[in-house]
PDB file of C-alpha atoms in Angstrom:
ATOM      1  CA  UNK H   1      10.049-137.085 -50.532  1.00 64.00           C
ATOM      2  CA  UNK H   2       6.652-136.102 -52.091  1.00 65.00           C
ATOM      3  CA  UNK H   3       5.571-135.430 -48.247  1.00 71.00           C
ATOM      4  CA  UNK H   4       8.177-133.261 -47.317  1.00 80.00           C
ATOM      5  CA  UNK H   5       7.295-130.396 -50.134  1.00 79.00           C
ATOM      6  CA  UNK H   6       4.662-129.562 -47.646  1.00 81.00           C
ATOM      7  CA  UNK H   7       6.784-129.569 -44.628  1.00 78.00           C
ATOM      8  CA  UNK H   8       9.281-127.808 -46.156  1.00 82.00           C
ATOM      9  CA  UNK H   9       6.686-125.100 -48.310  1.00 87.00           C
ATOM     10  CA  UNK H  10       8.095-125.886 -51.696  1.00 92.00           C
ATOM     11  CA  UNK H  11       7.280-128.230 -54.454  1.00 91.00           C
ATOM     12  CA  UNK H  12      10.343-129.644 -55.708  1.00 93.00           C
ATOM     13  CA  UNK H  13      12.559-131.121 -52.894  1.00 92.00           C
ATOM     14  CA  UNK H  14      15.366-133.297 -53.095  1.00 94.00           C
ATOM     15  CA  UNK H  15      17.978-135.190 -51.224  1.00 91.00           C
ATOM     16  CA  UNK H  16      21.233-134.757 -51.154  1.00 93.00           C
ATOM     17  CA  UNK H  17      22.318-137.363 -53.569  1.00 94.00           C
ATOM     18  CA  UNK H  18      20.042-136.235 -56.550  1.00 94.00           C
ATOM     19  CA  UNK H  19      21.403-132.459 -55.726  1.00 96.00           C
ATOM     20  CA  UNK H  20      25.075-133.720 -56.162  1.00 96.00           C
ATOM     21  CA  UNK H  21      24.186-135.730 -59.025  1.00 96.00           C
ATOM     22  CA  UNK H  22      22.148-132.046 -61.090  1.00 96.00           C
ATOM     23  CA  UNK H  23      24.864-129.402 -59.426  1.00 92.00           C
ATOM     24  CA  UNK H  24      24.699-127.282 -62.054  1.00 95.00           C
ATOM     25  CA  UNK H  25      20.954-126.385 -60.805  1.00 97.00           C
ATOM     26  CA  UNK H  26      20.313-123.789 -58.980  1.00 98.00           C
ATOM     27  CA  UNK H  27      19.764-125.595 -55.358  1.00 98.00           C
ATOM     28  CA  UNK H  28      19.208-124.524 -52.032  1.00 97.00           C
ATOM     29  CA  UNK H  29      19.201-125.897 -48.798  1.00 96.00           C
ATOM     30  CA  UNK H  30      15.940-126.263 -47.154  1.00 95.00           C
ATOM     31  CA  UNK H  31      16.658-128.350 -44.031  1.00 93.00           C
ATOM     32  CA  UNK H  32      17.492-131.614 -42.378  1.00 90.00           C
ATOM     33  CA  UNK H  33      13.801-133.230 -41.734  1.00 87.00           C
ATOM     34  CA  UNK H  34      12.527-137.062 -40.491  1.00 81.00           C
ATOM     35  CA  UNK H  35      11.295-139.042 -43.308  1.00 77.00           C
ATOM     36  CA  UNK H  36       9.074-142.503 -42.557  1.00 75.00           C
ATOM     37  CA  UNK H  37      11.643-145.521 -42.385  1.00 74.00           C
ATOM     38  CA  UNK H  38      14.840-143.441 -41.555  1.00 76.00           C
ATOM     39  CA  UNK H  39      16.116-143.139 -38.530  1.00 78.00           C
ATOM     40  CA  UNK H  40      18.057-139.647 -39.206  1.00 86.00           C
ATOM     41  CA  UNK H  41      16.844-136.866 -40.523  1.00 87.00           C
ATOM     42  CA  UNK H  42      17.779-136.490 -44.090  1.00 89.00           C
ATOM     43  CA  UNK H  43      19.318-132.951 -45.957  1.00 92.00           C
ATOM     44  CA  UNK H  44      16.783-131.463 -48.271  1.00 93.00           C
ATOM     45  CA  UNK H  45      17.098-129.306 -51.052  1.00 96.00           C
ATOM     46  CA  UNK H  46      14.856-127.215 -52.602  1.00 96.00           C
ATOM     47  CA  UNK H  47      15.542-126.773 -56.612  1.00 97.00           C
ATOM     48  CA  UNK H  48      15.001-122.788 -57.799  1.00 97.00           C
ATOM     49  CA  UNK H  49      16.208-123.028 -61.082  1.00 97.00           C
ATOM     50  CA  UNK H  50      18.010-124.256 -63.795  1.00 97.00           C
ATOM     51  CA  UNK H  51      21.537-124.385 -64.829  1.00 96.00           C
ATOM     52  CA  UNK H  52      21.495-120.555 -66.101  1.00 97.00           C
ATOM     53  CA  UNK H  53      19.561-119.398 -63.097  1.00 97.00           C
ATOM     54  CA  UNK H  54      21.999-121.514 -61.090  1.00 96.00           C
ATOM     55  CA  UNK H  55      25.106-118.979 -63.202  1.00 96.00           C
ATOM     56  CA  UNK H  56      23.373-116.404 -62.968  1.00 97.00           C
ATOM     57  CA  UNK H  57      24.393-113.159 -60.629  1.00 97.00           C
ATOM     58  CA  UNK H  58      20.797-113.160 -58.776  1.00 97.00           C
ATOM     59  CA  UNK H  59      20.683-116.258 -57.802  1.00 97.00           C
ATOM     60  CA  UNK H  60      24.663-116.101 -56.699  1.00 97.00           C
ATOM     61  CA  UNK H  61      23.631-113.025 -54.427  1.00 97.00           C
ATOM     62  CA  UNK H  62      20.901-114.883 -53.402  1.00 98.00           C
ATOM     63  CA  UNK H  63      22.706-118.348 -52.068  1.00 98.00           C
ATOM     64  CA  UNK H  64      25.151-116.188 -50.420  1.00 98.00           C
ATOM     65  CA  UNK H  65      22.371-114.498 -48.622  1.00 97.00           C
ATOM     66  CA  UNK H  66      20.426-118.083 -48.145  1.00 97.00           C
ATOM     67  CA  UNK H  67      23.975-119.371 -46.361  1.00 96.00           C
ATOM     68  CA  UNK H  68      23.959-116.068 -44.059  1.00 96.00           C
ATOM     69  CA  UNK H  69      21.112-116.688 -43.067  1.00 95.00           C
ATOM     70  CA  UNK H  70      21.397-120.284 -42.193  1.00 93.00           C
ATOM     71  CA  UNK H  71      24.782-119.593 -40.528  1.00 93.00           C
ATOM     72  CA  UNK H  72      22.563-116.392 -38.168  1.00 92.00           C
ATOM     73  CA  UNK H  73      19.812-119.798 -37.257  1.00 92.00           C
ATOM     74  CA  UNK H  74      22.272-122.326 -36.239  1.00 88.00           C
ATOM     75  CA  UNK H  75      24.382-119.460 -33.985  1.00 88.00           C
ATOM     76  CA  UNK H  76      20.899-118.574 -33.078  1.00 87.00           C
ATOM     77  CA  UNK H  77      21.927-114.591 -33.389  1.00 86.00           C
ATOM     78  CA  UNK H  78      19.866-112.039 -32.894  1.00 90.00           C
ATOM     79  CA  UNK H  79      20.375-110.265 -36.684  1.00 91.00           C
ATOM     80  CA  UNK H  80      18.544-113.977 -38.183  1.00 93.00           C
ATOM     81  CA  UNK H  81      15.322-111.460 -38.546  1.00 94.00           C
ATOM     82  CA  UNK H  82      17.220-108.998 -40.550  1.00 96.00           C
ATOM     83  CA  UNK H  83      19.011-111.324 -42.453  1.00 96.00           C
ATOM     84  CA  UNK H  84      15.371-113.680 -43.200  1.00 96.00           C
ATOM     85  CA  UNK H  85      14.007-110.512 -44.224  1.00 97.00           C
ATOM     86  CA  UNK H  86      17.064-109.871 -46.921  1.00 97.00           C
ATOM     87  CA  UNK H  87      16.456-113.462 -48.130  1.00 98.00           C
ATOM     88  CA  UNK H  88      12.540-112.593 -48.615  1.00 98.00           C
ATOM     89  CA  UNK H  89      13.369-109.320 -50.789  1.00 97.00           C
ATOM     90  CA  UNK H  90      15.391-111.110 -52.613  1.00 97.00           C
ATOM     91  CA  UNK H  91      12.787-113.700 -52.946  1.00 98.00           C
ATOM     92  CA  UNK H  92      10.142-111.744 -54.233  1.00 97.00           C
ATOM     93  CA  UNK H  93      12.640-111.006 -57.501  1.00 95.00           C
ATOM     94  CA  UNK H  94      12.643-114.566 -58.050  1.00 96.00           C
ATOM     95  CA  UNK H  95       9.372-116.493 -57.379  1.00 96.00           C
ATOM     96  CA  UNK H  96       6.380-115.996 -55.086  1.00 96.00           C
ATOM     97  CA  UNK H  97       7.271-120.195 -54.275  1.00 96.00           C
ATOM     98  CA  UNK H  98      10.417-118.804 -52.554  1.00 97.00           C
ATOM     99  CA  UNK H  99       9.083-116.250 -50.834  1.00 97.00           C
ATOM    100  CA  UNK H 100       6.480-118.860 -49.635  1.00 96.00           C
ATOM    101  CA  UNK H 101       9.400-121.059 -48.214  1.00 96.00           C
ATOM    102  CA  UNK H 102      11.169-118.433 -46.572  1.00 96.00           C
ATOM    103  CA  UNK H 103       8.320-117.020 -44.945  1.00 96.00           C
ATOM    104  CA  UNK H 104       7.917-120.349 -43.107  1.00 94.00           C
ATOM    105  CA  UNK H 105      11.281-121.082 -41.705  1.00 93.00           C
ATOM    106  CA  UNK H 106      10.829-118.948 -38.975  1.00 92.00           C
ATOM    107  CA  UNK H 107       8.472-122.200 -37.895  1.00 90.00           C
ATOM    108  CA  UNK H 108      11.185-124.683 -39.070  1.00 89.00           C
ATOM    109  CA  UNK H 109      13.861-123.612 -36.951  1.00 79.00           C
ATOM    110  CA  UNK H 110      15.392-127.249 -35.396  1.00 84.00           C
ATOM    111  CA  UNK H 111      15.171-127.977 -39.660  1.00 89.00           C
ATOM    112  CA  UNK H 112      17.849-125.754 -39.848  1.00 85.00           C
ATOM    113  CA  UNK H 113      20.069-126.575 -36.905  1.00 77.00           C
ATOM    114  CA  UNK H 114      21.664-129.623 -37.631  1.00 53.00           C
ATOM    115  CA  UNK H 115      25.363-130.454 -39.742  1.00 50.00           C
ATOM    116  CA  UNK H 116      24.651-129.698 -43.349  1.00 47.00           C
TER     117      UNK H 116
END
């Protein structure tokens, strides 16, 4: 996956399986992308913090903002702006990494479209 951190604007992405097997980390989903030698695209995960973070009320507030806002892309609504711009507020609280990876979905869009 070490090509996708640039794809996906953050430097610790993972796959599904190695998210399920650290869930008490604070994960968040960053996107189904193509990887060389698959023929699906594969569920990323971007990893924010550790198992306090992952406990901890700002990051709750934050995944619950994270999962609006993926839920706003794949209906394709028109309050996705409003609710990107919650999610890089929120960010900015957290790490300027984050901020970074929110600020680029907006070019990632068919990432974010698929099944989770």
């Amino acid at each position: 996956l070490e090509g996708s951190s640039r794809h996906v604007s953050y430097d610790i992405v993972v796959t599904r399986d190695v998210r399920d097997a650290a869930s008490d980390l604070a994960f968040l989903y960053a996107g189904s992308i193509d990887l060389k030698g698959v023929s699906q695209r594969i569920p990323t995960y971007i990893l924010v913090g550790g198992e306090k973070f992952g406990q901890s009320a700002v990051f709750k507030n934050m995944l619950d903002k994270h999962v609006n806002l993926l839920e706003q892309i794949r209906l394709d609504s028109t309050t996705q702006i409003s609710a990107l711009k919650e999610c890089i507020e929120l960010a900015k609280n957290i790490s300027n990494k984050l901020v970074g990876f929110y600020e680029e979905i907006p070019k990632r869009g068919s990432d974010f479209k698929m099944k989770r």
